[in-house]
Amino acid sequence: MALPSSTYPRRLLPLFLGLFQGALLLFFALFVIYDEPSAQAEDTSLVANQVYSTFPFFQDIQVMLVVGLGLLLTFLPRYGFSALTHNFLLLNFSMQWALVLQGLLHHFHHGQIHLDLHKLLISEFAAVTVLISVGAILGRASPCQLLIMATCEIPIYLASEWVIVTCLGVLDVGGTITIHVFSCYFGLGVSKALFRATQQPLHPKETPTTSSDLMSLMGTLILWVFWPSFVAVLCQPGDAQHRAILNTLLAMSASALTTVVASSLLERDGKLSPGHLQNGSLAGGVAIGVVADMAMPPVAALALGSLSAVVCVLGFRFLTPLLRRKLTLHDQCGIHNLHGLPGILGTAASVVAVLVASKDPSGSQPSQLSPAGGNASEVVEGQRWGRGVGGQALCQAAGLAVAIGASLLAGLLSGAALRLPCLARPPERLCFDDSLYFRIQDQAESPGPDSSAEEGALALKEQV
Amino acid sequence: MALPSSTYPRRLLPLFLGLFQGALLLFFALFVIYDEPSAQAEDTSLVANQVYSTFPFFQDIQVMLVVGLGLLLTFLPRYGFSALTHNFLLLNFSMQWALVLQGLLHHFHHGQIHLDLHKLLISEFAAVTVLISVGAILGRASPCQLLIMATCEIPIYLASEWVIVTCLGVLDVGGTITIHVFSCYFGLGVSKALFRATQQPLHPKETPTTSSDLMSLMGTLILWVFWPSFVAVLCQPGDAQHRAILNTLLAMSASALTTVVASSLLERDGKLSPGHLQNGSLAGGVAIGVVADMAMPPVAALALGSLSAVVCVLGFRFLTPLLRRKLTLHDQCGIHNLHGLPGILGTAASVVAVLVASKDPSGSQPSQLSPAGGNASEVVEGQRWGRGVGGQALCQAAGLAVAIGASLLAGLLSGAALRLPCLARPPERLCFDDSLYFRIQDQAESPGPDSSAEEGALALKEQV
Amino acid sequence: MALPSSTYPRRLLPLFLGLFQGALLLFFALFVIYDEPSAQAEDTSLVANQVYSTFPFFQDIQVMLVVGLGLLLTFLPRYGFSALTHNFLLLNFSMQWALVLQGLLHHFHHGQIHLDLHKLLISEFAAVTVLISVGAILGRASPCQLLIMATCEIPIYLASEWVIVTCLGVLDVGGTITIHVFSCYFGLGVSKALFRATQQPLHPKETPTTSSDLMSLMGTLILWVFWPSFVAVLCQPGDAQHRAILNTLLAMSASALTTVVASSLLERDGKLSPGHLQNGSLAGGVAIGVVADMAMPPVAALALGSLSAVVCVLGFRFLTPLLRRKLTLHDQCGIHNLHGLPGILGTAASVVAVLVASKDPSGSQPSQLSPAGGNASEVVEGQRWGRGVGGQALCQAAGLAVAIGASLLAGLLSGAALRLPCLARPPERLCFDDSLYFRIQDQAESPGPDSSAEEGALALKEQV
């Protein structure tokens, strides 16, 4: 079981990351500063209130990404340590990379970049796309490949987000289109280009065990709890934010229940599938993001949550096997079912919400439509064009088309780049195994009494 | 090890849940709306501040119920996935059901129900009662039985809470009487009626392992950390809330230390029992709820925390075995020791606190007694009756009596209903096993190299 | 495998803790009260705002200490339950003990001690020192020894903190010098005096398994997420706190990436070491504490984070083995690498920051230097002395010297006290084993089908 250690690719990871850290330091040294401390007492109080109103949301989102999403990915029983660490590494790398690119793109013409919590939050949102896309190829890609993928994805995300939100004026406060749909099809594109037409066989280490399923469910529950913070953090404080929180809570709750119904009806014996639970419970949160702060009745949030859970479970049951057979499309975590389908459903709901709101007598004011937070200025710009309600509905659909088209194309190209031999894609028999990347206690290396019987038994079987 | 799959009860769960979701959608469509967005800027700022002051507490409570309580219940080594999922399912179902009932009961005469975060929070509190009661029959009941139990418990809780808080004017800001005592005796009633006089033998899968005990302790620690939010969320902002937080922190800290003392003295060899730690550390939080915002010195909170930990550990050591032998009363998680006994102790403390506060020169103003938050209006009503201090003390005791009486009776009736054969109570040999409800990787189904050695060894033993 | 149960030391733990709880109750009854509820409405709103601005930070810190730090210590595969419980016990004991001592020392001349959330927070910070120091002797000390260590450490910490912050006017808002450096050298002193010159052999139960490493990494991630709250909680609200949060986020992010680079370069095969990841990712947070709210550009935070991660990983790779061989110094968790070296690095950075800020035209106002929160008054005092910028730089260095000197000396003395035979240091062969302190399911005690195969296999190997 001694692993072949080709020295060259092993050194690529620290080299790449080290150079990136150096460049980051240089960039920060030259261009990034903090705001001057304000002299007036009122300003101090204003800053303090901004911190108190944003920081708890920010921390919730950090917990979601670092702990919740990390745990969700630990369903591969012998790949948990890698999943958790790679998720953590990619979050930090992508966040820093997004910070650099955003600084260059949006703020460079002001000379110096003033760093604040809001800019970090926006970069964190960019990093989320990478963490989602990785799900399509989890366990079969090396850390170097993942980093290259992040390097490609972040600028394309920023460009696509700029087109969708700023140019098209799409309303998408929770990032359903810009984050979830985009990252899903980017990940699928990468997977398609990376694995091409080769059918990936079921790997013996790919099947979850009870304890790895339990850890993964824990991750789902943590994501489920904190999801309202993710959707509502960029909403305008006040009614819009309050409504976004309530809509998200209702949608997530309906998702959880409907997942049980759908999974139980689809599986033989009526037994529930852990994978359905782990993903379906979150589908409502993906779908609700695009309409969370719009003027719509509470029942719409419940219905959307239920519907997206059904779509997600159906996707796992029928669409994923179909895509694997017909298109040889490999989707390890089922991101198409959790992020793609509910995202499209949510966009459709936003079109309906925009159209209905115009006929609603109480919804005749345009203020009811306006989203908030980071996107407020761009929407104002969009409305300056005098676009009517039908125009806004068209734009929502156009935004979806842009997100899918751009991400698929970019994903295919990025995936082709990941085939470079120097990126050290692991051989099939070493996939899904922590011991390829970590100095983890392993039976073959140190057969002491401390290695668990489980590993011992597995090793024995493999030696036979 | 092939499980018998009678198709009919398997279909009952999705049928019941699906119908419930449909009815919920109909109810929301007809009656539930959001508040109109306010036009004035001051109102917007007011709503924003309400969100910022409530939402962090709300999220803490969500973490407690979904992650903390879920993990606490995973001490059964082969039932962790079921415990976590059923807890999650019941929370969502009960919360939605409480939302419907509360809408019908309290707000229907206003025509439309205005949904807000506070109403969701109140429904969440109602759902807590179900999650606690389940502890008495954990592992031996089917999901259908649990849902029927929740269906029965929520309306009775709402009625009993109305009698205790609104009619009797009982002061109980942390839900010690209305939630903890009520749910404990409801659960015991259900257990008694469900299992009748049959002594439940020790099931081989019932004994915790080191790793399941560790997960359960994690749950305890998460509950321990966030408990102050649970007690203080409904307090009046300002001094009362500050005092409630401090009192809870002191009581929980004293509980943690005293549990170690008590457990160490009671067990042979002075070894600590994991079960004592998992429950005793939280006993102080249960007891302090009813007095948390009252005018009492900090030492009272410490003493109450210590005392309730002692009572909890003594209950585990002596009372639970006694109840099992004499009354054939089955209490799987020991909810009587964690919620019943400390709850009664806390109520006794509240009687003393009410009586002492009147003799205290600084406590002569009635404002010192007044609780806060959701109950404020009812208490004012209670004081309109001109009830003296002695009357308030009597009411506290009467509230306890009502909670115990109503819950025991309702629990016995509900438990009898759970004996309906169609609810598919699992046979004894299949209890405490995830594989009855979930498509969990199991040795007998797919004997591949990926199944863990542990399960393999167990399966082997069972086949022998 | 029957453990020898000498009854006497078994009774020492409950006796000691019980007496302590009694004394605490007496102390609280005599001296500690709450503030009178304020009559004015403005005061109520002020208290409410203080609660809302402090409580979320406080909860974050509680999660860090109880859940995060507890999990981080569970890397010993058969000692997880003990690590988690002892951490929890020590936190509560030390917090209460610090509350008593602080009450006696600082507030006794006012007659009565007014308890509030801020005082609890300060006591919690004192307790952190104990939790860190324990890392040096984790697994080889009895609970009684740990409690005696806490009893010694808290008063010395309070004295040293008084000298460093109040007398010397050292700026250290995140506790880098007063908490991290102090507790590190105290722990090393205890370890040296406790184990003397005996080389501790590698214990068979000392090597982490995959699953215990995964749990420990979870702890790291939780600490990583909430670290900004720990650093910023005592900062002045407004710009200083905002800057402290940003600096900490940048430093932690740089640490995470640099740890991967450093660990990958140092290990053969380029594989990452779990221990490096678990500690290095947090090193930036330790180092940034002392400069977090100072006027320095963002690049400095990034550079400090990177550098401290390098130092931490190098320490694990070279310094810890060296200290073990040359000085027979035993450091189980590597606290010297996580708390000692980055703490010293951070102090050096603070000297530079103080010196540079004076030459910076925008930094000429002394307000830029002033830290905040709890220490604000002391710093004003320090500046009353008319100390120049060079003087402040000297004081920072002097503070470091005081922290190291006092803690080493006190640690050596405390460690000598821990050698008292009555404190029941566990014999070598029973170290790192939960079953010494807990009634944990163990193969030898109840060989039922419920004990896991892993334990069974281990027990078999040990019996052979």
Short mmCIF file of N, CA, C and O in Angstrom, two decimals, chain A residues 138-213:
data_model
loop_
_atom_site.label_atom_id
_atom_site.label_comp_id
_atom_site.label_asym_id
_atom_site.label_seq_id
_atom_site.Cartn_x
_atom_site.Cartn_y
_atom_site.Cartn_z
N LEU A 138 -15.63 16.10 -6.26
CA LEU A 138 -15.07 15.79 -4.94
C LEU A 138 -14.46 14.40 -4.90
O LEU A 138 -15.10 13.43 -5.29
N GLY A 139 -13.25 14.32 -4.44
CA GLY A 139 -12.63 13.02 -4.21
C GLY A 139 -11.80 12.51 -5.37
O GLY A 139 -10.97 11.62 -5.19
N ARG A 140 -11.99 13.06 -6.55
CA ARG A 140 -11.24 12.59 -7.72
C ARG A 140 -10.28 13.64 -8.25
O ARG A 140 -9.70 13.46 -9.32
N ALA A 141 -10.14 14.76 -7.55
CA ALA A 141 -9.24 15.82 -8.03
C ALA A 141 -8.19 16.13 -6.97
O ALA A 141 -8.45 16.01 -5.77
N SER A 142 -7.03 16.52 -7.41
CA SER A 142 -5.96 16.88 -6.48
C SER A 142 -6.15 18.31 -6.01
O SER A 142 -6.83 19.11 -6.65
N PRO A 143 -5.52 18.66 -4.86
CA PRO A 143 -5.62 20.05 -4.38
C PRO A 143 -5.16 21.06 -5.42
O PRO A 143 -5.76 22.13 -5.55
N CYS A 144 -4.14 20.71 -6.20
CA CYS A 144 -3.68 21.64 -7.23
C CYS A 144 -4.77 21.89 -8.25
O CYS A 144 -4.99 23.03 -8.68
N GLN A 145 -5.43 20.84 -8.67
CA GLN A 145 -6.52 21.02 -9.62
C GLN A 145 -7.60 21.91 -9.05
O GLN A 145 -8.14 22.79 -9.73
N LEU A 146 -7.92 21.71 -7.76
CA LEU A 146 -8.96 22.52 -7.15
C LEU A 146 -8.55 24.00 -7.11
O LEU A 146 -9.38 24.89 -7.33
N LEU A 147 -7.26 24.24 -6.82
CA LEU A 147 -6.83 25.63 -6.76
C LEU A 147 -6.87 26.29 -8.14
O LEU A 147 -7.26 27.46 -8.27
N ILE A 148 -6.47 25.55 -9.16
CA ILE A 148 -6.55 26.11 -10.52
C ILE A 148 -8.00 26.39 -10.89
O ILE A 148 -8.34 27.42 -11.48
N MET A 149 -8.86 25.49 -10.51
CA MET A 149 -10.29 25.68 -10.77
C MET A 149 -10.77 26.96 -10.09
O MET A 149 -11.50 27.77 -10.68
N ALA A 150 -10.36 27.17 -8.83
CA ALA A 150 -10.77 28.39 -8.13
C ALA A 150 -10.20 29.62 -8.82
O ALA A 150 -10.88 30.65 -8.95
N THR A 151 -8.96 29.51 -9.28
CA THR A 151 -8.35 30.64 -9.97
C THR A 151 -9.13 31.03 -11.21
O THR A 151 -9.25 32.21 -11.54
N CYS A 152 -9.66 30.03 -11.91
CA CYS A 152 -10.46 30.33 -13.10
C CYS A 152 -11.85 30.83 -12.74
O CYS A 152 -12.40 31.72 -13.40
N GLU A 153 -12.44 30.25 -11.71
CA GLU A 153 -13.86 30.49 -11.47
C GLU A 153 -14.14 31.90 -10.93
O GLU A 153 -15.13 32.53 -11.31
N ILE A 154 -13.26 32.37 -10.04
CA ILE A 154 -13.54 33.65 -9.36
C ILE A 154 -13.68 34.81 -10.37
O ILE A 154 -14.67 35.55 -10.32
N PRO A 155 -12.72 35.01 -11.30
CA PRO A 155 -12.92 36.14 -12.22
C PRO A 155 -14.16 36.00 -13.09
O PRO A 155 -14.84 37.00 -13.36
N ILE A 156 -14.45 34.77 -13.49
CA ILE A 156 -15.65 34.59 -14.33
C ILE A 156 -16.91 34.86 -13.52
O ILE A 156 -17.86 35.45 -14.01
N TYR A 157 -16.88 34.44 -12.26
CA TYR A 157 -18.04 34.76 -11.40
C TYR A 157 -18.21 36.27 -11.29
O TYR A 157 -19.33 36.79 -11.42
N LEU A 158 -17.12 36.97 -11.04
CA LEU A 158 -17.23 38.42 -10.85
C LEU A 158 -17.77 39.07 -12.12
O LEU A 158 -18.63 39.96 -12.05
N ALA A 159 -17.28 38.62 -13.28
CA ALA A 159 -17.77 39.19 -14.53
C ALA A 159 -19.25 38.87 -14.72
O ALA A 159 -20.06 39.75 -15.06
N SER A 160 -19.61 37.62 -14.49
CA SER A 160 -21.01 37.23 -14.71
C SER A 160 -21.92 37.95 -13.72
O SER A 160 -23.02 38.37 -14.05
N GLU A 161 -21.46 38.11 -12.48
CA GLU A 161 -22.28 38.81 -11.48
C GLU A 161 -22.46 40.26 -11.90
O GLU A 161 -23.53 40.85 -11.71
N TRP A 162 -21.40 40.85 -12.48
CA TRP A 162 -21.49 42.23 -12.93
C TRP A 162 -22.51 42.37 -14.06
O TRP A 162 -23.37 43.26 -14.04
N VAL A 163 -22.46 41.44 -15.02
CA VAL A 163 -23.43 41.48 -16.13
C VAL A 163 -24.84 41.30 -15.59
O VAL A 163 -25.77 42.06 -15.92
N ILE A 164 -25.03 40.29 -14.73
CA ILE A 164 -26.38 39.93 -14.30
C ILE A 164 -26.98 41.02 -13.42
O ILE A 164 -28.11 41.48 -13.63
N VAL A 165 -26.24 41.45 -12.42
CA VAL A 165 -26.82 42.39 -11.45
C VAL A 165 -26.71 43.83 -11.93
O VAL A 165 -27.69 44.58 -11.89
N THR A 166 -25.53 44.22 -12.40
CA THR A 166 -25.36 45.63 -12.74
C THR A 166 -25.95 45.95 -14.12
O THR A 166 -26.69 46.91 -14.27
N CYS A 167 -25.62 45.16 -15.12
CA CYS A 167 -26.09 45.47 -16.48
C CYS A 167 -27.57 45.11 -16.65
O CYS A 167 -28.36 45.91 -17.13
N LEU A 168 -27.93 43.88 -16.27
CA LEU A 168 -29.32 43.45 -16.50
C LEU A 168 -30.25 43.90 -15.38
O LEU A 168 -31.47 43.87 -15.54
N GLY A 169 -29.70 44.31 -14.25
CA GLY A 169 -30.56 44.75 -13.15
C GLY A 169 -31.40 43.63 -12.57
O GLY A 169 -32.51 43.85 -12.08
N VAL A 170 -30.87 42.40 -12.60
CA VAL A 170 -31.62 41.28 -12.05
C VAL A 170 -31.71 41.41 -10.53
O VAL A 170 -30.74 41.80 -9.88
N LEU A 171 -32.89 41.12 -9.98
CA LEU A 171 -33.09 41.13 -8.54
C LEU A 171 -32.74 39.75 -8.00
O LEU A 171 -33.39 38.77 -8.35
N ASP A 172 -31.72 39.67 -7.15
CA ASP A 172 -31.28 38.36 -6.68
C ASP A 172 -30.53 38.55 -5.37
O ASP A 172 -29.32 38.41 -5.30
N VAL A 173 -31.29 38.85 -4.31
CA VAL A 173 -30.65 39.24 -3.05
C VAL A 173 -29.93 38.08 -2.37
O VAL A 173 -28.94 38.27 -1.69
N GLY A 174 -30.42 36.86 -2.58
CA GLY A 174 -29.80 35.72 -1.92
C GLY A 174 -28.83 34.95 -2.80
O GLY A 174 -28.35 33.89 -2.41
N GLY A 175 -28.54 35.48 -3.99
CA GLY A 175 -27.53 34.84 -4.84
C GLY A 175 -27.99 33.55 -5.50
O GLY A 175 -27.16 32.73 -5.89
N THR A 176 -29.29 33.36 -5.65
CA THR A 176 -29.75 32.12 -6.27
C THR A 176 -29.20 31.96 -7.68
O THR A 176 -28.68 30.89 -8.04
N ILE A 177 -29.34 33.03 -8.49
CA ILE A 177 -28.85 32.94 -9.86
C ILE A 177 -27.34 33.13 -9.91
O ILE A 177 -26.60 32.31 -10.46
N THR A 178 -26.88 34.22 -9.29
CA THR A 178 -25.47 34.57 -9.44
C THR A 178 -24.54 33.57 -8.76
O THR A 178 -23.44 33.35 -9.24
N ILE A 179 -24.98 32.98 -7.66
CA ILE A 179 -24.09 32.06 -6.94
C ILE A 179 -24.46 30.60 -7.21
O ILE A 179 -23.65 29.83 -7.72
N HIS A 180 -25.70 30.21 -6.88
CA HIS A 180 -26.03 28.79 -6.91
C HIS A 180 -26.07 28.23 -8.33
O HIS A 180 -25.43 27.22 -8.62
N VAL A 181 -26.86 28.88 -9.20
CA VAL A 181 -26.96 28.34 -10.56
C VAL A 181 -25.61 28.43 -11.26
O VAL A 181 -25.16 27.47 -11.91
N PHE A 182 -24.95 29.58 -11.12
CA PHE A 182 -23.65 29.74 -11.76
C PHE A 182 -22.68 28.65 -11.34
O PHE A 182 -22.08 27.97 -12.18
N SER A 183 -22.54 28.46 -10.03
CA SER A 183 -21.52 27.52 -9.56
C SER A 183 -21.89 26.09 -9.92
O SER A 183 -21.00 25.27 -10.16
N CYS A 184 -23.18 25.79 -9.96
CA CYS A 184 -23.59 24.43 -10.31
C CYS A 184 -23.14 24.09 -11.73
O CYS A 184 -22.48 23.07 -11.96
N TYR A 185 -23.49 24.94 -12.69
CA TYR A 185 -23.16 24.59 -14.07
C TYR A 185 -21.67 24.75 -14.35
O TYR A 185 -21.12 24.04 -15.21
N PHE A 186 -21.00 25.63 -13.62
CA PHE A 186 -19.54 25.67 -13.75
C PHE A 186 -18.94 24.34 -13.31
O PHE A 186 -18.10 23.76 -14.00
N GLY A 187 -19.41 23.85 -12.16
CA GLY A 187 -18.90 22.57 -11.67
C GLY A 187 -19.18 21.43 -12.61
O GLY A 187 -18.33 20.56 -12.85
N LEU A 188 -20.39 21.41 -13.17
CA LEU A 188 -20.72 20.33 -14.11
C LEU A 188 -19.87 20.43 -15.36
O LEU A 188 -19.42 19.40 -15.90
N GLY A 189 -19.62 21.65 -15.83
CA GLY A 189 -18.75 21.83 -16.99
C GLY A 189 -17.36 21.30 -16.71
O GLY A 189 -16.76 20.57 -17.52
N VAL A 190 -16.83 21.65 -15.55
CA VAL A 190 -15.50 21.16 -15.18
C VAL A 190 -15.48 19.64 -15.16
O VAL A 190 -14.56 18.99 -15.68
N SER A 191 -16.51 19.06 -14.53
CA SER A 191 -16.56 17.60 -14.41
C SER A 191 -16.59 16.95 -15.79
O SER A 191 -15.88 15.97 -16.05
N LYS A 192 -17.42 17.50 -16.68
CA LYS A 192 -17.54 16.93 -18.02
C LYS A 192 -16.20 16.99 -18.76
O LYS A 192 -15.75 16.00 -19.36
N ALA A 193 -15.54 18.16 -18.71
CA ALA A 193 -14.28 18.31 -19.44
C ALA A 193 -13.16 17.51 -18.80
O ALA A 193 -12.25 17.05 -19.48
N LEU A 194 -13.23 17.35 -17.49
CA LEU A 194 -12.15 16.64 -16.80
C LEU A 194 -12.24 15.14 -17.02
O LEU A 194 -11.23 14.47 -17.26
N PHE A 195 -13.45 14.59 -16.91
CA PHE A 195 -13.58 13.14 -17.01
C PHE A 195 -13.96 12.70 -18.43
O PHE A 195 -14.01 11.51 -18.70
N ARG A 196 -14.31 13.65 -19.32
CA ARG A 196 -14.72 13.36 -20.69
C ARG A 196 -15.79 12.26 -20.75
O ARG A 196 -16.74 12.31 -19.96
N ALA A 197 -15.63 11.33 -21.63
CA ALA A 197 -16.67 10.33 -21.84
C ALA A 197 -16.44 9.07 -21.02
O ALA A 197 -17.17 8.09 -21.15
N THR A 198 -15.42 9.08 -20.15
CA THR A 198 -15.18 7.87 -19.37
C THR A 198 -16.20 7.76 -18.26
O THR A 198 -16.35 8.66 -17.43
N GLN A 199 -16.89 6.63 -18.25
CA GLN A 199 -17.82 6.34 -17.17
C GLN A 199 -17.01 6.07 -15.91
O GLN A 199 -16.12 5.23 -15.90
N GLN A 200 -17.27 6.84 -14.85
CA GLN A 200 -16.57 6.60 -13.59
C GLN A 200 -17.21 5.41 -12.89
O GLN A 200 -18.38 5.45 -12.56
N PRO A 201 -16.43 4.35 -12.65
CA PRO A 201 -17.02 3.19 -11.96
C PRO A 201 -17.26 3.53 -10.49
O PRO A 201 -16.67 4.46 -9.95
N LEU A 202 -18.15 2.77 -9.85
CA LEU A 202 -18.38 2.97 -8.42
C LEU A 202 -17.14 2.55 -7.65
O LEU A 202 -16.70 1.40 -7.72
N HIS A 203 -16.54 3.48 -6.96
CA HIS A 203 -15.32 3.20 -6.21
C HIS A 203 -15.69 2.54 -4.89
O HIS A 203 -16.68 2.92 -4.26
N PRO A 204 -14.91 1.54 -4.45
CA PRO A 204 -15.28 0.87 -3.19
C PRO A 204 -15.28 1.82 -1.99
O PRO A 204 -15.98 1.56 -1.01
N LYS A 205 -14.52 2.91 -2.03
CA LYS A 205 -14.49 3.82 -0.88
C LYS A 205 -15.51 4.94 -1.00
O LYS A 205 -15.50 5.88 -0.22
N GLU A 206 -16.38 4.84 -2.01
CA GLU A 206 -17.28 5.93 -2.31
C GLU A 206 -18.58 5.85 -1.50
O GLU A 206 -19.28 6.85 -1.36
N THR A 207 -18.90 4.66 -1.00
CA THR A 207 -20.18 4.48 -0.33
C THR A 207 -20.11 4.99 1.11
O THR A 207 -19.21 4.60 1.86
N PRO A 208 -21.04 5.84 1.51
CA PRO A 208 -21.01 6.36 2.89
C PRO A 208 -21.24 5.26 3.92
O PRO A 208 -21.93 4.28 3.65
N THR A 209 -20.67 5.44 5.09
CA THR A 209 -21.00 4.57 6.22
C THR A 209 -21.97 5.31 7.13
O THR A 209 -22.24 6.49 6.94
N THR A 210 -22.47 4.60 8.13
CA THR A 210 -23.41 5.24 9.05
C THR A 210 -22.78 6.47 9.69
O THR A 210 -23.41 7.52 9.79
N SER A 211 -21.54 6.34 10.11
CA SER A 211 -20.96 7.46 10.86
C SER A 211 -20.61 8.62 9.93
O SER A 211 -20.73 9.79 10.32
N SER A 212 -20.21 8.33 8.69
CA SER A 212 -19.92 9.45 7.80
C SER A 212 -21.22 10.12 7.35
O SER A 212 -21.27 11.34 7.16
N ASP A 213 -22.30 9.36 7.22
CA ASP A 213 -23.60 9.95 6.91
C ASP A 213 -24.08 10.83 8.06
O ASP A 213 -24.71 11.88 7.84
#
